[in-house]
Short mmCIF file of C-alpha atoms (C1' of nucleotides) in Angstrom, two decimals:
data_model
loop_
_atom_site.label_atom_id
_atom_site.label_comp_id
_atom_site.label_asym_id
_atom_site.label_seq_id
_atom_site.Cartn_x
_atom_site.Cartn_y
_atom_site.Cartn_z
CA MET D 29 119.45 88.44 181.20
CA PRO D 30 120.00 84.57 182.86
CA GLY D 31 116.68 83.28 184.37
CA GLN D 32 114.07 85.82 182.22
CA ARG D 33 111.97 82.80 181.00
CA SER D 34 110.09 83.19 177.90
CA ILE D 35 106.38 84.64 178.08
CA ILE D 36 105.67 82.50 174.74
CA GLU D 37 106.32 79.37 176.94
CA ALA D 38 104.22 80.91 179.94
CA GLU D 39 101.10 81.30 177.46
CA LYS D 40 101.53 77.48 176.77
CA LEU D 41 101.87 76.31 179.98
CA VAL D 42 98.88 78.54 181.01
CA GLU D 43 96.86 76.91 177.86
CA ALA D 44 97.51 73.50 179.95
CA LYS D 45 96.59 74.71 183.48
CA LEU D 46 93.17 76.12 182.33
CA GLY D 47 92.35 73.37 179.79
CA GLY D 48 89.30 75.15 177.57
CA VAL D 49 89.09 78.02 179.21
CA PRO D 50 89.74 80.63 176.48
CA ILE D 51 92.80 83.19 177.26
CA GLY D 52 93.88 86.48 175.29
CA HIS D 53 97.27 85.66 174.66
CA ASP D 54 98.43 88.82 172.86
CA GLN D 55 96.77 90.49 175.51
CA MET D 56 98.47 89.05 177.89
CA ALA D 57 101.98 89.10 176.13
CA VAL D 58 101.51 92.91 176.16
CA VAL D 59 100.72 94.03 179.79
CA ALA D 60 103.72 91.56 180.83
CA ASN D 61 105.93 93.50 178.81
CA ILE D 62 104.58 96.56 179.79
CA HIS D 63 105.52 95.93 183.15
CA ARG D 64 108.48 94.33 182.66
CA VAL D 65 109.73 97.00 180.75
CA ALA D 66 108.77 99.10 182.75
CA ALA D 67 110.29 97.71 186.27
CA ALA D 68 113.39 97.17 183.65
CA VAL D 69 113.88 101.00 182.56
CA ARG D 70 113.20 102.29 186.22
CA GLN D 71 115.81 100.58 187.75
CA HIS D 72 118.41 101.22 185.02
CA LEU D 73 117.80 105.04 185.54
CA GLU D 74 117.72 105.21 188.61
CA ASN D 75 121.09 103.53 189.05
CA SER D 76 122.55 105.33 186.72
CA VAL D 77 121.80 109.04 185.87
CA LEU D 78 119.35 109.20 189.35
CA ARG D 79 121.13 107.82 192.06
CA GLY D 80 124.42 110.05 191.55
CA SER D 81 121.93 112.90 192.68
CA ASP D 82 120.08 110.94 195.34
CA LEU D 83 116.84 111.29 193.76
CA THR D 84 114.30 108.61 193.60
CA TRP D 85 112.51 108.01 190.55
CA THR D 86 109.07 109.67 192.03
CA ALA D 87 111.01 112.65 193.16
CA PHE D 88 112.47 112.85 189.48
CA VAL D 89 109.15 112.91 187.93
CA VAL D 90 108.00 115.24 190.33
CA LEU D 91 110.69 117.83 189.57
CA TRP D 92 110.15 117.12 186.13
CA VAL D 93 106.31 117.99 185.46
CA ILE D 94 107.15 121.28 187.50
CA TRP D 95 110.03 121.81 185.44
CA ILE D 96 108.31 121.40 182.19
CA TRP D 97 104.77 122.81 183.23
CA GLY D 98 105.96 125.29 185.25
CA GLU D 99 104.19 126.75 188.73
CA SER D 100 101.85 124.30 189.17
CA GLU D 101 99.02 123.46 192.04
CA THR D 102 99.60 120.43 194.13
CA ARG D 103 96.74 118.47 192.92
CA TYR D 104 97.71 118.53 189.17
CA VAL D 105 101.56 117.57 190.08
CA ALA D 106 99.85 114.87 191.63
CA GLU D 107 97.77 113.79 189.09
CA GLU D 108 100.41 114.00 186.54
CA VAL D 109 103.06 112.20 188.19
CA GLY D 110 100.68 109.01 188.98
CA ILE D 111 100.52 109.45 192.63
CA SER D 112 97.98 110.65 195.95
CA LYS D 113 98.27 114.13 196.93
CA GLY D 114 99.12 112.82 200.39
CA THR D 115 102.12 110.95 198.59
CA LEU D 116 103.05 114.30 197.22
CA THR D 117 103.10 116.12 200.22
CA GLY D 118 105.82 114.18 201.50
CA VAL D 119 107.67 113.84 198.34
CA ALA D 120 107.56 117.53 197.94
CA ARG D 121 108.75 118.62 201.46
CA THR D 122 111.88 116.17 201.24
CA LEU D 123 112.11 118.23 197.78
CA GLU D 124 111.89 121.31 199.45
CA SER D 125 114.26 120.72 202.68
CA ARG D 126 116.67 120.05 199.72
CA GLY D 127 116.60 123.21 198.40
CA LEU D 128 115.18 122.34 194.99
CA VAL D 129 111.35 123.27 195.02
CA ARG D 130 109.27 126.33 196.38
CA ARG D 131 106.11 126.40 198.10
CA ALA D 132 103.96 129.58 197.38
CA GLY D 133 100.30 129.92 198.64
CA HIS D 134 98.21 130.77 195.52
CA PRO D 135 97.71 134.44 195.02
CA GLU D 136 93.60 134.25 195.01
CA ASP D 137 92.62 131.00 196.15
CA GLY D 138 94.24 130.70 199.91
CA ARG D 139 93.73 127.13 200.22
CA LEU D 140 95.74 126.24 197.10
CA VAL D 141 99.49 125.42 196.97
CA LEU D 142 101.65 126.04 194.37
CA LEU D 143 104.88 124.24 193.51
CA GLY D 144 107.69 125.55 191.85
CA LEU D 145 111.82 124.83 191.30
CA THR D 146 113.98 127.18 193.31
CA THR D 147 117.02 128.50 190.74
CA GLU D 148 119.04 125.58 192.08
CA GLY D 149 116.23 122.66 191.19
CA GLU D 150 116.18 124.64 187.65
CA ALA D 151 119.87 123.59 187.06
CA LEU D 152 119.71 120.46 188.45
CA MET D 153 117.07 119.76 186.12
CA HIS D 154 119.37 121.42 183.44
CA ARG D 155 122.19 119.38 183.84
CA LEU D 156 119.85 116.49 184.88
CA PHE D 157 117.48 115.79 181.99
CA PRO D 158 120.14 115.62 178.97
CA GLN D 159 121.52 112.67 181.16
CA PHE D 160 118.13 110.96 181.77
CA ASN D 161 117.14 111.27 178.28
CA ALA D 162 120.26 109.69 177.23
CA GLU D 163 119.40 106.73 178.98
CA GLU D 164 115.99 106.85 177.45
CA VAL D 165 117.87 106.93 174.10
CA PHE D 166 120.04 103.93 174.83
CA VAL D 167 117.21 101.74 176.41
CA THR D 168 115.41 101.86 173.39
CA GLN D 169 118.21 101.81 170.78
CA ARG D 170 116.84 98.29 169.40
CA LEU D 171 114.03 100.43 167.91
CA ASP D 172 114.32 102.87 165.15
CA ALA D 173 112.37 106.40 165.44
CA GLU D 174 109.70 105.41 163.55
CA GLU D 175 108.79 102.18 165.82
CA CYS D 176 109.59 104.24 168.49
CA ARG D 177 106.23 106.41 167.30
CA ARG D 178 103.99 103.67 166.55
CA THR D 179 104.92 101.78 170.01
CA ALA D 180 104.07 105.23 172.04
CA GLU D 181 101.13 105.34 170.35
CA MET D 182 100.06 101.74 171.25
CA LEU D 183 100.74 102.67 174.56
CA ARG D 184 98.51 105.83 174.48
CA ARG D 185 95.64 103.97 173.27
CA ILE D 186 95.62 101.35 176.26
CA VAL D 187 96.30 104.45 178.38
CA VAL D 188 93.02 106.46 176.76
CA GLN D 189 91.28 103.10 177.27
CA VAL D 190 91.47 102.51 181.00
CA GLU D 191 91.17 106.42 181.70
CA THR D 192 87.99 106.77 179.55
CA HIS D 193 86.33 103.21 180.24
CA GLY D 194 88.14 102.03 183.59
CA GLU D 195 85.79 103.68 186.03
CA GLU D 196 82.45 102.60 184.41
CA ARG D 197 84.30 98.75 183.82
CA ARG D 198 85.14 98.77 187.37
CA ALA D 199 81.69 99.61 188.41
CA ALA D 200 79.74 97.01 186.44
CA LEU D 201 82.20 94.50 187.51
CA LEU D 202 81.51 94.89 191.49
CA ASP D 203 77.76 95.04 189.98
CA GLY D 204 76.59 96.73 193.42
CA ALA D 205 78.45 95.12 195.58
CA GLU D 206 80.23 97.47 197.69
CA PRO D 207 84.27 97.85 196.97
CA ALA D 208 85.96 95.44 199.24
CA PRO D 209 88.19 98.11 201.15
CA ARG D 210 92.08 98.13 200.76
CA ARG D 211 93.06 96.22 203.36
CA SER D 212 96.22 98.56 204.13
CA GLY D 213 95.75 102.02 205.03
CA ARG D 214 94.13 103.87 207.87
CA ARG D 215 91.05 102.06 209.47
CA SER D 216 87.36 103.83 209.04
CA LYS D 217 86.65 105.83 212.12
CA SER D 218 83.35 103.92 212.48
CA MET A 10 91.12 111.70 181.33
CA PRO A 11 91.06 115.13 183.40
CA GLY A 12 94.44 116.93 183.87
CA GLN A 13 96.41 114.26 181.46
CA ARG A 14 98.80 116.95 179.63
CA SER A 15 99.83 115.78 176.12
CA ILE A 16 103.57 114.43 175.91
CA ILE A 17 103.49 116.31 172.67
CA GLU A 18 103.10 119.23 174.21
CA ALA A 19 105.56 118.56 176.67
CA GLU A 20 108.31 117.70 174.10
CA LYS A 21 108.16 121.22 173.24
CA LEU A 22 108.95 122.54 176.21
CA VAL A 23 111.48 120.87 177.05
CA GLU A 24 112.67 121.97 173.81
CA ALA A 25 112.12 125.48 175.08
CA LYS A 26 113.58 124.43 178.23
CA LEU A 27 116.64 123.31 176.83
CA GLY A 28 117.70 125.36 173.63
CA GLY A 29 120.46 123.79 171.51
CA VAL A 30 120.72 120.58 173.54
CA PRO A 31 119.43 117.71 171.39
CA ILE A 32 116.49 115.26 172.65
CA GLY A 33 115.45 112.20 171.47
CA HIS A 34 111.86 113.08 171.52
CA ASP A 35 110.48 109.99 170.04
CA GLN A 36 112.59 108.01 172.99
CA MET A 37 111.25 109.64 175.31
CA ALA A 38 107.89 109.78 174.62
CA VAL A 39 107.65 105.79 174.50
CA VAL A 40 109.24 105.92 177.93
CA ALA A 41 106.59 108.46 179.56
CA ASN A 42 103.93 105.88 178.15
CA ILE A 43 105.73 102.94 179.50
CA HIS A 44 105.27 104.81 182.80
CA ARG A 45 101.87 105.95 182.62
CA VAL A 46 100.32 102.73 181.14
CA ALA A 47 102.18 100.49 183.50
CA ALA A 48 100.46 102.77 186.13
CA ALA A 49 97.38 102.78 185.06
CA VAL A 50 97.09 99.01 184.13
CA ARG A 51 98.36 97.96 187.76
CA GLN A 52 95.78 100.69 189.19
CA HIS A 53 92.62 99.15 187.49
CA LEU A 54 93.51 95.68 188.28
CA GLU A 55 94.10 96.21 191.88
CA ASN A 56 90.94 97.80 191.96
CA SER A 57 88.98 95.04 189.88
CA VAL A 58 89.74 91.95 190.48
CA LEU A 59 92.82 91.93 192.67
CA ARG A 60 90.67 93.99 195.94
CA GLY A 61 88.33 91.33 195.72
CA SER A 62 90.91 88.69 196.52
CA ASP A 63 92.57 91.29 199.00
CA LEU A 64 95.85 91.23 196.99
CA THR A 65 98.33 93.28 196.23
CA TRP A 66 99.59 93.39 192.50
CA THR A 67 103.30 92.36 193.93
CA ALA A 68 101.14 89.24 195.60
CA PHE A 69 99.52 88.50 192.44
CA VAL A 70 102.96 88.36 190.46
CA VAL A 71 104.17 86.08 192.81
CA LEU A 72 101.16 83.45 193.05
CA TRP A 73 101.30 84.20 189.15
CA VAL A 74 104.78 82.95 188.56
CA ILE A 75 104.71 79.91 190.61
CA TRP A 76 101.52 78.64 189.37
CA ILE A 77 102.68 78.58 185.90
CA TRP A 78 106.20 77.37 186.52
CA GLY A 79 105.72 75.12 189.57
CA GLU A 80 107.21 74.96 192.68
CA SER A 81 110.06 77.29 191.98
CA GLU A 82 113.45 78.47 193.69
CA THR A 83 113.04 81.52 195.86
CA ARG A 84 115.96 83.20 193.96
CA TYR A 85 114.15 82.45 190.15
CA VAL A 86 110.63 83.66 191.35
CA ALA A 87 112.40 86.83 193.03
CA GLU A 88 114.06 87.75 189.60
CA GLU A 89 110.88 86.74 187.31
CA VAL A 90 109.06 89.02 189.44
CA GLY A 91 111.48 91.71 189.51
CA ILE A 92 111.18 91.90 192.72
CA SER A 93 114.71 91.69 195.71
CA LYS A 94 114.96 88.63 197.77
CA GLY A 95 114.20 90.36 200.46
CA THR A 96 110.72 91.36 199.39
CA LEU A 97 109.62 88.25 198.44
CA THR A 98 110.34 86.99 202.06
CA GLY A 99 107.81 89.20 203.19
CA VAL A 100 105.27 88.60 200.84
CA ALA A 101 106.23 84.46 200.60
CA ARG A 102 105.40 84.91 204.28
CA THR A 103 102.31 86.56 203.89
CA LEU A 104 100.91 84.40 201.71
CA GLU A 105 102.03 81.70 203.45
CA SER A 106 100.14 82.79 206.19
CA ARG A 107 97.40 82.90 204.12
CA GLY A 108 97.34 79.25 202.83
CA LEU A 109 98.41 79.90 199.47
CA VAL A 110 101.83 79.09 199.70
CA ARG A 111 103.49 76.28 200.94
CA ARG A 112 107.44 76.31 201.37
CA ALA A 113 110.04 73.79 201.09
CA GLY A 114 113.45 72.98 201.77
CA HIS A 115 115.23 71.67 198.50
CA PRO A 116 116.16 67.83 198.88
CA GLU A 117 119.56 68.12 197.72
CA ASP A 118 120.94 71.61 198.63
CA GLY A 119 120.21 72.64 201.54
CA ARG A 120 120.13 76.13 201.68
CA LEU A 121 117.75 76.82 198.89
CA VAL A 122 113.89 76.97 199.35
CA LEU A 123 111.26 75.80 197.32
CA LEU A 124 107.75 78.07 196.85
CA GLY A 125 104.97 75.88 195.64
CA LEU A 126 101.18 76.67 195.77
CA THR A 127 98.62 75.08 197.88
CA THR A 128 95.62 73.51 197.17
CA GLU A 129 93.65 76.46 197.86
CA GLY A 130 96.27 78.66 195.85
CA GLU A 131 95.66 76.60 192.96
CA ALA A 132 92.25 76.79 192.79
CA LEU A 133 92.21 80.66 193.89
CA MET A 134 94.28 80.91 190.32
CA HIS A 135 92.56 78.67 188.21
CA ARG A 136 89.23 80.94 189.63
CA LEU A 137 91.12 84.76 188.68
CA PHE A 138 93.21 84.37 186.50
CA PRO A 139 90.37 84.09 183.70
CA GLN A 140 89.47 87.62 185.41
CA PHE A 141 92.38 89.10 185.41
CA ASN A 142 93.04 88.13 181.65
CA ALA A 143 89.90 89.68 180.81
CA GLU A 144 90.74 92.57 181.83
CA GLU A 145 94.32 92.40 180.19
CA VAL A 146 91.72 92.14 176.82
CA PHE A 147 89.89 94.95 178.43
CA VAL A 148 92.67 97.55 178.53
CA THR A 149 93.83 96.51 175.45
CA GLN A 150 90.59 96.70 173.29
CA ARG A 151 91.79 99.28 171.57
CA LEU A 152 94.35 97.16 169.58
CA ASP A 153 93.99 94.54 167.60
CA ALA A 154 96.17 90.89 167.71
CA GLU A 155 98.64 91.70 165.65
CA GLU A 156 98.68 95.57 166.82
CA CYS A 157 98.97 93.69 170.22
CA ARG A 158 101.89 91.43 169.09
CA ARG A 159 104.09 94.11 167.41
CA THR A 160 103.93 96.16 170.71
CA ALA A 161 104.93 93.23 172.86
CA GLU A 162 107.60 92.43 170.41
CA MET A 163 108.95 95.94 170.71
CA LEU A 164 108.82 96.10 174.48
CA ARG A 165 110.60 92.79 174.05
CA ARG A 166 113.71 94.63 172.78
CA ILE A 167 113.66 97.35 175.24
CA VAL A 168 113.77 94.84 177.66
CA VAL A 169 116.52 92.65 176.18
CA GLN A 170 118.37 96.10 174.88
CA VAL A 171 118.47 97.11 179.21
CA GLU A 172 119.18 93.33 180.40
CA THR A 173 122.09 92.64 178.04
CA HIS A 174 123.58 95.62 178.11
CA GLY A 175 122.78 97.71 181.06
CA GLU A 176 125.28 96.56 183.62
CA GLU A 177 128.30 97.34 181.16
CA ARG A 178 126.61 100.46 180.18
CA ARG A 179 126.30 101.92 184.20
CA ALA A 180 129.63 100.91 184.46
CA ALA A 181 131.11 103.06 182.00
CA LEU A 182 128.43 105.97 182.84
CA LEU A 183 130.21 105.96 186.84
CA ASP A 184 134.10 105.30 184.77
CA GLY A 185 135.57 104.53 187.97
CA ALA A 186 134.03 106.47 190.49
CA GLU A 187 132.42 104.22 193.59
CA PRO A 188 128.45 103.50 192.62
CA ALA A 189 127.27 106.47 195.03
CA PRO A 190 125.59 104.06 197.67
CA ARG A 191 121.90 104.26 198.07
CA ARG A 192 120.80 107.14 200.43
CA SER A 193 117.98 104.89 202.31
CA GLY A 194 118.24 102.01 203.56
CA ARG A 195 120.35 100.45 206.35
CA ARG A 196 123.62 103.00 207.43
CA SER A 197 127.15 100.99 206.66
CA LYS A 198 128.34 99.98 210.12
CA SER A 199 131.63 101.95 209.65
"C1'" DC E 3 77.24 138.03 210.57
"C1'" DT E 4 76.49 133.40 211.10
"C1'" DT E 5 76.32 128.86 209.29
"C1'" DC E 6 76.60 125.84 206.56
"C1'" DT E 7 78.82 123.42 202.18
"C1'" DA E 8 82.49 122.40 199.22
"C1'" DC E 9 86.99 121.50 198.52
"C1'" DA E 10 92.18 122.12 199.36
"C1'" DA E 11 96.53 120.51 201.30
"C1'" DT E 12 97.76 118.18 205.54
"C1'" DT E 13 98.26 114.48 208.94
"C1'" DT E 14 98.12 110.02 210.44
"C1'" DG E 15 98.25 104.92 210.32
"C1'" DG E 16 98.99 101.13 207.80
"C1'" DC E 17 101.26 98.00 204.75
"C1'" DT E 18 104.88 97.53 201.03
"C1'" DC E 19 109.19 97.40 198.53
"C1'" DC E 20 114.08 98.37 198.86
"C1'" DG E 21 118.93 98.08 200.10
"C1'" DT E 22 121.88 97.25 203.71
"C1'" DA E 23 123.64 94.01 207.47
"C1'" DC E 24 124.33 89.94 209.74
"C1'" DG E 25 124.19 84.76 211.23
"C1'" DG E 26 123.19 80.50 210.21
"C1'" DT E 27 123.58 76.35 206.83
"C1'" DC E 28 124.88 73.73 203.63
"C1'" DC E 29 128.21 73.20 199.17
"C1'" DG E 30 132.91 72.00 197.60
"C1'" DG E 31 137.92 71.91 197.59
"C1'" DC E 32 142.10 71.50 199.88
"C1'" DG W 18 138.96 69.24 209.81
"C1'" DC W 19 138.43 74.19 207.89
"C1'" DC W 20 137.68 77.94 204.69
"C1'" DG W 21 135.89 80.58 201.26
"C1'" DG W 22 131.70 81.05 198.82
"C1'" DA W 23 126.66 80.87 197.71
"C1'" DC W 24 122.39 81.06 199.95
"C1'" DC W 25 118.37 81.98 202.83
"C1'" DG W 26 116.42 84.33 206.38
"C1'" DT W 27 115.96 88.11 209.75
"C1'" DA W 28 116.10 92.99 210.91
"C1'" DC W 29 116.70 97.55 210.93
"C1'" DG W 30 116.10 102.21 208.30
"C1'" DG W 31 114.38 104.37 204.74
"C1'" DA W 32 111.02 106.15 201.10
"C1'" DG W 33 106.75 105.45 199.10
"C1'" DC W 34 102.08 105.28 198.67
"C1'" DC W 35 97.29 104.83 200.01
"C1'" DA W 36 93.37 106.16 202.10
"C1'" DA W 37 90.72 107.73 205.87
"C1'" DA W 38 91.20 112.18 209.08
"C1'" DT W 39 91.93 116.21 209.96
"C1'" DT W 40 92.36 121.62 209.62
"C1'" DG W 41 91.98 125.67 206.86
"C1'" DT W 42 89.85 128.22 203.54
"C1'" DA W 43 85.96 130.00 200.01
"C1'" DG W 44 82.01 130.87 198.82
"C1'" DA W 45 76.70 130.39 199.09
"C1'" DA W 46 72.48 130.69 201.58
"C1'" DG W 47 70.12 132.07 205.70
#
DNA sequence: CTTCTACAATTTGGCTCCGTACGGTCCGGC
DNA sequence: GCCGGACCGTACGGAGCCAAATTGTAGAAG
């Protein structure tokens, strides 16, 4: 990995930059490594198994969620995948046009839309997931099963922390000040 | 975290879906959690400290890399940040137009371009990074220092694995077949 | 029955990011 | 001097992504 500079070395430089200001070094290293590894793994999977079936990462995750959990309401799929409902609309449409996903109205509540896999979609996932998982095994090759479990547990704790206390934390940080609107995105009419 | 369904439960469903096909469950859980936590942390940081300074995640990381490592060649910045050189051009231009980044030609090799922070950029990072790090500490609150170190080490191993053996692995998987061009992006003229 | 309200998905606008393809510039070797 | 290679910049085309605005349904209130 040419050019990959060490995070430990970075810490020393941060120390020098900030003089007396105390910094959580271990925490910084975890967060930095999380994003580094997420990008590396995603890129590896896109360039190995996903590219061959012309699927983006997001599209695959959407298929995976529907595959695992069965026909589901769009709002749950969006949340599970980690994208907005508006984004899911577009991704689902693409997958529908390729005959992998089927969209159906909810039998009781006409506002809801259910997403399910077509037979073709089922077949694709049945073929693709073992390949996908084989790469998951490949990337984690330098960890034994126990280390995998422990690492997953640590990561899960971070997710729980953010998802249970994140919102109140953000509110406390802003402390009254309005949330500073996102610069991109559609402008408010007012 | 409403709607967050358990990965353990998902594993059972995968098992049911694939019958006899053996699956690396622990590895699957690690990879799934990596991306879940990466998205959660990124979103938390964008909505807390970054939004206030109108910075995207990518823009902040670019600033951070330049801040830490000092004036650097664009190719190293792009690699360190984990984005393509083309993307960096756009991001750097935006940051330059806001007076945070300065761009200069390499004194010896005229092909290279060096990116550095302006005084304003330095000041911004000096103010922003402690806030950023405070949120890193917040999200990892449920891990003690030792757990942080161990987790970072595990993640680092995955990065090393992908970056040392990823390329040959992808080559072996394709095994001769041409790499199946990305469907999006500019079409070849031919 | 009508209206109002809540909530759902979708549409729309704006931005980000990637991969590809060129074009320009510079370096090194022949 | 010329050519091949490396590098940056620019220009597309395309997918993702978010948040506001819109549209449509459900259900309650009058």
